Amino acid sequence: MKLLVVEDEVKLAEYLRQGLSEEGFAVDVAHNGIDGLHLAVETDYDVMVLDRMLPGIDGLSLLLALRRSKSTPVLMLSARQQIDDRVEGLRAGADDYLIKPFGFSELVARLHALVRRAQKPAADPLDPTRLYLGDLSLDLLRRRAARAGQRLMLTTKELQLLELFLRRQGEVLSRTEIAERVWDMNFDGGTNVIDVAVRRLRIKLDDPFDRPLLHTVRGIGYVLEEQSR
Ligand code: CA
């Protein structure tokens, strides 16, 4: 698996190069945004670790530029703690986010999850009428959802909500976006329609099973994914 690290702190960059090589990644390193963007556009990487604050071009601008031509999964590193920064990073097209200092094993687990997600499309190309995530499936023609072989009895709205989450699996969806796409309405911060609907869906989707799939991302929204932690 080819991986690009864009990190200007030379010690951290070298630590990542060595550690991730030992984990079996073929690692390239760039120490500034300009070299990083050049490499990221020219080379097909399986996954990329991108620092937020970089000389030359900062991490967010690099990501915005990269997204014009490539969908390489990106894990963004940030020294800042603010949720705003996370939101900015995710909006710019980051697939995941880690705050420094982070644990190396967590970084590795998240990188593997990003690569897996990129390799496994939600829709089966042989059967475009079904969406999948792990043991969860949604039959789009018959409007039926099942998990671990058990049918889930969902309302029409819950099916629409699940379809949105499955199509955008691994992506954090804001309440605003959910409201627009499922209810065709502008989200009014004063209403808890979305939270109530997500809670109801979760009772059917996750409560009877060991591994939850629908997760709350505090201050941002919700994400449907298999988490390795
Ligand atoms: Ca930096």
Tab-separated table of C-alpha atoms and ligand atoms in Angstrom:
chain	number	residue	atom	x	y	z
A	1	MET	CA	0.000	0.000	0.000
A	2	LYS	CA	1.406	3.356	-1.043
A	3	LEU	CA	1.149	6.112	1.528
A	4	LEU	CA	2.125	9.776	1.486
A	5	VAL	CA	2.990	11.691	4.655
A	6	VAL	CA	2.948	15.501	4.391
A	7	GLU	CA	4.400	16.799	7.650
A	8	ASP	CA	6.820	19.663	8.226
A	9	GLU	CA	8.014	18.570	11.666
A	10	VAL	CA	11.003	16.571	10.451
A	11	LYS	CA	11.267	14.401	13.565
A	12	LEU	CA	7.597	13.417	13.439
A	13	ALA	CA	7.789	12.846	9.679
A	14	GLU	CA	10.771	10.502	10.111
A	15	TYR	CA	9.072	8.704	12.984
A	16	LEU	CA	6.013	8.142	10.764
A	17	ARG	CA	8.138	7.066	7.798
A	18	GLN	CA	9.889	4.446	9.879
A	19	GLY	CA	6.868	3.253	11.848
A	20	LEU	CA	4.513	3.043	8.872
A	21	SER	CA	7.176	1.295	6.753
A	22	GLU	CA	7.411	-1.329	9.476
A	23	GLU	CA	3.625	-1.680	9.233
A	24	GLY	CA	4.009	-2.580	5.564
A	25	PHE	CA	3.229	0.750	3.906
A	26	ALA	CA	5.438	2.074	1.091
A	27	VAL	CA	5.969	5.569	2.493
A	28	ASP	CA	6.798	8.811	0.683
A	29	VAL	CA	7.364	11.971	2.745
A	30	ALA	CA	6.984	15.635	1.854
A	31	HIS	CA	7.992	18.379	4.301
A	32	ASN	CA	5.944	21.220	2.834
A	33	GLY	CA	2.604	21.770	1.154
A	34	ILE	CA	3.937	22.455	-2.328
A	35	ASP	CA	5.953	19.230	-2.580
A	36	GLY	CA	3.081	17.396	-0.903
A	37	LEU	CA	0.486	18.587	-3.398
A	38	HIS	CA	2.763	17.815	-6.317
A	39	LEU	CA	3.353	14.242	-5.129
A	40	ALA	CA	-0.305	13.710	-4.216
A	41	VAL	CA	-1.516	14.773	-7.665
A	42	GLU	CA	1.186	12.929	-9.629
A	43	THR	CA	1.102	9.628	-7.744
A	44	ASP	CA	-1.716	7.205	-6.978
A	45	TYR	CA	-1.524	6.769	-3.214
A	46	ASP	CA	-3.815	4.406	-1.323
A	47	VAL	CA	-3.962	6.788	1.613
A	48	MET	CA	-2.419	10.034	2.782
A	49	VAL	CA	-1.502	11.578	6.172
A	50	LEU	CA	-1.746	15.351	5.923
A	51	ASP	CA	-0.697	17.867	8.554
A	52	ARG	CA	-3.014	20.853	8.912
A	53	MET	CA	-0.357	23.537	9.424
A	54	LEU	CA	2.320	23.456	6.732
A	55	PRO	CA	4.697	25.926	5.137
A	56	GLY	CA	4.078	26.725	1.470
A	57	ILE	CA	0.469	25.616	1.105
A	58	ASP	CA	-1.406	24.778	4.309
A	59	GLY	CA	-3.112	21.422	4.711
A	60	LEU	CA	-6.658	22.647	4.021
A	61	SER	CA	-5.705	24.439	0.805
A	62	LEU	CA	-3.712	21.414	-0.307
A	63	LEU	CA	-6.729	19.199	0.304
A	64	LEU	CA	-9.100	21.507	-1.598
A	65	ALA	CA	-6.697	21.584	-4.542
A	66	LEU	CA	-6.218	17.805	-4.444
A	67	ARG	CA	-9.969	17.134	-4.414
A	68	ARG	CA	-10.334	18.762	-7.840
A	69	SER	CA	-8.617	15.765	-9.384
A	70	LYS	CA	-8.260	12.974	-6.790
A	71	SER	CA	-10.267	11.140	-4.180
A	72	THR	CA	-7.273	9.646	-2.332
A	73	PRO	CA	-8.391	8.959	1.277
A	74	VAL	CA	-6.877	11.601	3.558
A	75	LEU	CA	-6.319	11.514	7.314
A	76	MET	CA	-5.672	15.011	8.568
A	77	LEU	CA	-3.450	15.759	11.560
A	78	SER	CA	-4.016	18.842	13.617
A	79	ALA	CA	-2.418	20.365	16.666
A	80	ARG	CA	-5.499	22.451	17.285
A	81	GLN	CA	-8.246	21.232	19.511
A	82	GLN	CA	-11.197	23.272	18.265
A	83	ILE	CA	-14.185	21.508	16.824
A	84	ASP	CA	-14.388	24.282	14.201
A	85	ASP	CA	-11.072	23.127	12.858
A	86	ARG	CA	-12.335	19.561	12.586
A	87	VAL	CA	-15.422	20.725	10.747
A	88	GLU	CA	-13.283	22.797	8.377
A	89	GLY	CA	-11.056	19.812	7.678
A	90	LEU	CA	-13.942	17.450	7.049
A	91	ARG	CA	-15.685	20.010	4.819
A	92	ALA	CA	-12.515	20.446	2.810
A	93	GLY	CA	-12.691	16.735	2.063
A	94	ALA	CA	-10.655	14.998	4.755
A	95	ASP	CA	-11.865	11.453	5.386
A	96	ASP	CA	-10.674	11.295	8.970
A	97	TYR	CA	-9.041	13.468	11.566
A	98	LEU	CA	-6.555	12.988	14.410
A	99	ILE	CA	-5.517	15.541	16.993
A	100	LYS	CA	-1.825	15.677	17.950
A	101	PRO	CA	-0.440	14.098	20.009
A	102	PHE	CA	-1.959	10.813	18.871
A	103	GLY	CA	-1.191	7.158	19.540
A	104	PHE	CA	0.670	5.392	16.744
A	105	SER	CA	-1.542	2.288	16.917
A	106	GLU	CA	-4.648	4.452	16.556
A	107	LEU	CA	-3.159	6.112	13.482
A	108	VAL	CA	-2.392	2.723	11.927
A	109	ALA	CA	-5.896	1.389	12.687
A	110	ARG	CA	-7.500	4.450	11.120
A	111	LEU	CA	-5.299	4.281	8.028
A	112	HIS	CA	-6.240	0.646	7.484
A	113	ALA	CA	-9.920	1.549	7.930
A	114	LEU	CA	-9.616	4.315	5.311
A	115	VAL	CA	-7.947	1.985	2.819
A	116	ARG	CA	-10.576	-0.726	3.409
A	117	ARG	CA	-13.391	1.772	2.982
A	118	ALA	CA	-11.934	3.075	-0.278
A	119	GLN	CA	-11.565	-0.451	-1.630
A	120	LYS	CA	-15.056	-1.581	-0.705
A	121	PRO	CA	-17.727	0.422	-2.494
A	122	ALA	CA	-21.119	0.609	-0.784
A	123	ALA	CA	-22.861	-0.746	-3.848
A	124	ASP	CA	-22.016	-4.170	-5.232
A	125	PRO	CA	-21.169	-3.589	-8.914
A	126	LEU	CA	-22.766	-6.962	-9.712
A	127	ASP	CA	-25.960	-5.994	-7.926
A	128	PRO	CA	-26.520	-2.224	-8.013
A	129	THR	CA	-29.912	-2.621	-6.321
A	130	ARG	CA	-28.333	-3.328	-2.944
A	131	LEU	CA	-26.220	-1.285	-0.566
A	132	TYR	CA	-24.008	-2.886	2.067
A	133	LEU	CA	-22.018	-2.186	5.176
A	134	GLY	CA	-20.664	-5.243	6.987
A	135	ASP	CA	-23.653	-7.440	7.914
A	136	LEU	CA	-26.114	-4.645	7.063
A	137	SER	CA	-27.813	-4.567	3.680
A	138	LEU	CA	-30.510	-2.518	2.010
A	139	ASP	CA	-32.486	-3.835	-0.951
A	140	LEU	CA	-33.351	-0.680	-2.887
A	141	LEU	CA	-35.983	-2.306	-5.101
A	142	ARG	CA	-37.981	-4.023	-2.389
A	143	ARG	CA	-37.202	-1.284	0.176
A	144	ARG	CA	-36.079	-3.840	2.730
A	145	ALA	CA	-33.209	-3.608	5.207
A	146	ALA	CA	-31.607	-6.531	6.991
A	147	ARG	CA	-28.818	-7.004	9.469
A	148	ALA	CA	-27.138	-10.335	10.238
A	149	GLY	CA	-29.872	-12.026	8.215
A	150	GLN	CA	-32.697	-10.461	10.247
A	151	ARG	CA	-35.113	-8.119	8.553
A	152	LEU	CA	-35.293	-4.646	10.100
A	153	MET	CA	-38.818	-3.236	10.218
A	154	LEU	CA	-38.227	0.373	9.168
A	155	THR	CA	-40.621	3.183	8.302
A	156	THR	CA	-40.366	4.958	4.937
A	157	LYS	CA	-38.413	7.841	6.503
A	158	GLU	CA	-36.095	5.458	8.319
A	159	LEU	CA	-35.404	3.657	5.031
A	160	GLN	CA	-34.571	6.972	3.356
A	161	LEU	CA	-32.307	7.922	6.231
A	162	LEU	CA	-30.558	4.554	6.113
A	163	GLU	CA	-30.119	4.818	2.346
A	164	LEU	CA	-28.448	8.222	2.758
A	165	PHE	CA	-26.117	6.889	5.462
A	166	LEU	CA	-25.240	3.805	3.399
A	167	ARG	CA	-24.523	5.783	0.238
A	168	ARG	CA	-22.288	8.157	2.181
A	169	GLN	CA	-20.885	5.603	4.628
A	170	GLY	CA	-17.787	6.680	6.496
A	171	GLU	CA	-18.656	10.317	5.911
A	172	VAL	CA	-19.825	12.525	8.775
A	173	LEU	CA	-23.210	13.997	7.821
A	174	SER	CA	-24.381	17.190	9.484
A	175	ARG	CA	-27.968	17.652	10.672
A	176	THR	CA	-28.348	20.330	8.009
A	177	GLU	CA	-27.387	17.954	5.238
A	178	ILE	CA	-29.594	15.153	6.584
A	179	ALA	CA	-32.552	17.548	6.819
A	180	GLU	CA	-32.053	18.728	3.241
A	181	ARG	CA	-31.662	15.282	1.779
A	182	VAL	CA	-34.235	13.266	3.686
A	183	TRP	CA	-36.830	15.841	4.742
A	184	ASP	CA	-36.230	18.302	1.905
A	185	MET	CA	-36.275	21.123	4.425
A	186	ASN	CA	-33.919	23.711	5.813
A	187	PHE	CA	-32.626	22.659	9.183
A	188	ASP	CA	-33.843	24.793	12.019
A	189	GLY	CA	-31.469	24.467	14.974
A	190	GLY	CA	-34.469	24.637	17.301
A	191	THR	CA	-35.955	21.345	16.149
A	192	ASN	CA	-34.781	17.908	17.191
A	193	VAL	CA	-36.509	16.036	14.330
A	194	ILE	CA	-33.189	14.675	13.043
A	195	ASP	CA	-31.942	13.508	16.426
A	196	VAL	CA	-35.244	11.799	17.196
A	197	ALA	CA	-35.272	10.042	13.814
A	198	VAL	CA	-31.653	8.926	14.171
A	199	ARG	CA	-32.363	7.624	17.682
A	200	ARG	CA	-35.337	5.583	16.403
A	201	LEU	CA	-33.296	4.180	13.542
A	202	ARG	CA	-30.506	3.278	15.933
A	203	ILE	CA	-32.886	1.347	18.205
A	204	LYS	CA	-33.716	-0.951	15.285
A	205	LEU	CA	-30.356	-0.930	13.534
A	206	ASP	CA	-27.884	-1.170	16.397
A	207	ASP	CA	-29.490	-2.013	19.726
A	208	PRO	CA	-30.150	-5.710	18.998
A	209	PHE	CA	-26.585	-6.258	17.707
A	210	ASP	CA	-23.103	-6.347	19.239
A	211	ARG	CA	-21.382	-3.779	17.049
A	212	PRO	CA	-22.947	-0.350	16.610
A	213	LEU	CA	-22.743	1.094	13.084
A	214	LEU	CA	-24.398	4.478	13.509
A	215	HIS	CA	-22.220	6.857	15.522
A	216	THR	CA	-22.631	10.384	16.863
A	217	VAL	CA	-19.806	12.821	16.092
A	218	ARG	CA	-20.121	15.475	18.760
A	219	GLY	CA	-20.704	18.960	17.488
A	220	ILE	CA	-20.929	17.793	13.867
A	221	GLY	CA	-23.518	15.107	13.182
A	222	TYR	CA	-23.642	11.387	12.490
A	223	VAL	CA	-21.625	8.779	10.636
A	224	LEU	CA	-22.445	5.206	9.572
A	225	GLU	CA	-19.335	3.052	9.638
A	226	GLU	CA	-17.659	0.006	11.128
A	227	GLN	CA	-15.252	1.359	13.715
A	228	SER	CA	-12.188	-0.661	14.544
A	229	ARG	CA	-11.856	0.829	18.016
B	1	CA	CA	2.879	21.411	11.014
